[in-house]
Amino acid sequence: MNIDPREMRQVAAAIAPRIDMYAGIHKALRALMADTLLALGRMDHDDGLELAQTTQRVLELLEFCRAHLQHENDFIHAAMESRAAGSSGRIAHEHHEHVEAIDALADQTTALLQCAPALRAERTLALYRALSVFIAHNFEHMHVEETAHNAVLWARFTDAELMELHGALVASIPPEEMMFVMRWMVPFMNPAERTAMLGDMRAHAPAPAFAAALDVVRPHLSEREWAKLAASLGLSAQW
Ligand SMILES: [Fe+2]
């Protein structure tokens, strides 16, 4: 059977996976959002320490969301607009709404921490519900980015260009934020993604940064998951 080489190239191009800048970080966001919401739902609001720790986690989530959408605006939307004007419009508009929602939720969280003990039960439930609606919007929003935005990026950029863009975005992230990303991203990836992520980090980051990332990740993996990761990276027994 003769197959036209041009057709073969087209089929190969359609099958070959493209660079997906959203996949890993959005797994991290979904995990962090779900975990924080569940923590708030089970919080003992009469326990001052637990109240302080859980509201702090909500504030951390909100700050992470703020930083994340800023990275997307600065790098991904700017790149999309440079080659497909208007292509990031809907999501950019939603980012404006998210910033307003983040501000309101942060105020609501601080107010809960400072309110009279008699009001805590009611205010905790109100914050839990408001946060769940925010997270629901974000889950749908991320899906649009992973489908419609990726379609634009894949149509207008080569994989080499996308890797360069992603590299520039990652290079702009301060070390402290990067460790927070590792903590929430790597444990909630599948084994192949974990190996690719950490293998890349070992190749490009200083050795102490790689070691710190392993230390951050390990407590959140099961023994079996850790054994697979260590074997795939060829880590010696010292780990
Ligand atoms: Fe976004």
Tab-separated table of N, CA and C and ligand atoms in Angstrom, residues 22 26 68-69 72 77 91 95 98 141-142 145, ligand 1:
chain	number	residue	atom	x	y	z
A	22	TYR	N	-0.566	24.950	30.099
A	22	TYR	CA	-1.562	25.046	31.166
A	22	TYR	C	-1.667	23.775	32.008
A	26	HIS	N	-2.340	24.113	36.052
A	26	HIS	CA	-3.777	24.042	36.344
A	26	HIS	C	-4.118	22.827	37.213
A	68	HIS	N	-0.974	34.039	39.614
A	68	HIS	CA	-1.120	33.174	38.442
A	68	HIS	C	-1.766	33.929	37.278
A	69	LEU	N	-2.846	34.638	37.546
A	69	LEU	CA	-3.512	35.328	36.425
A	69	LEU	C	-2.647	36.466	35.884
A	72	GLU	N	-0.275	34.893	33.466
A	72	GLU	CA	-0.966	34.598	32.198
A	72	GLU	C	-1.170	35.880	31.383
A	77	HIS	N	-1.206	35.976	27.343
A	77	HIS	CA	-2.141	36.840	26.605
A	77	HIS	C	-1.386	37.794	25.680
A	91	ILE	N	-11.201	35.771	28.118
A	91	ILE	CA	-10.524	35.326	29.339
A	91	ILE	C	-9.899	36.518	30.070
A	95	HIS	N	-10.460	37.635	33.858
A	95	HIS	CA	-9.377	37.909	34.818
A	95	HIS	C	-9.666	39.180	35.617
A	98	HIS	N	-12.038	38.196	38.178
A	98	HIS	CA	-11.396	37.378	39.218
A	98	HIS	C	-10.645	38.252	40.217
A	141	HIS	N	-13.225	28.389	33.798
A	141	HIS	CA	-12.281	29.324	33.183
A	141	HIS	C	-11.019	28.576	32.708
A	142	MET	N	-10.512	27.706	33.573
A	142	MET	CA	-9.296	26.970	33.203
A	142	MET	C	-9.557	26.043	32.012
A	145	GLU	N	-9.242	28.030	28.893
A	145	GLU	CA	-7.830	28.288	28.587
A	145	GLU	C	-7.162	27.042	27.985
B	1	FE	FE	-6.608	32.369	33.560
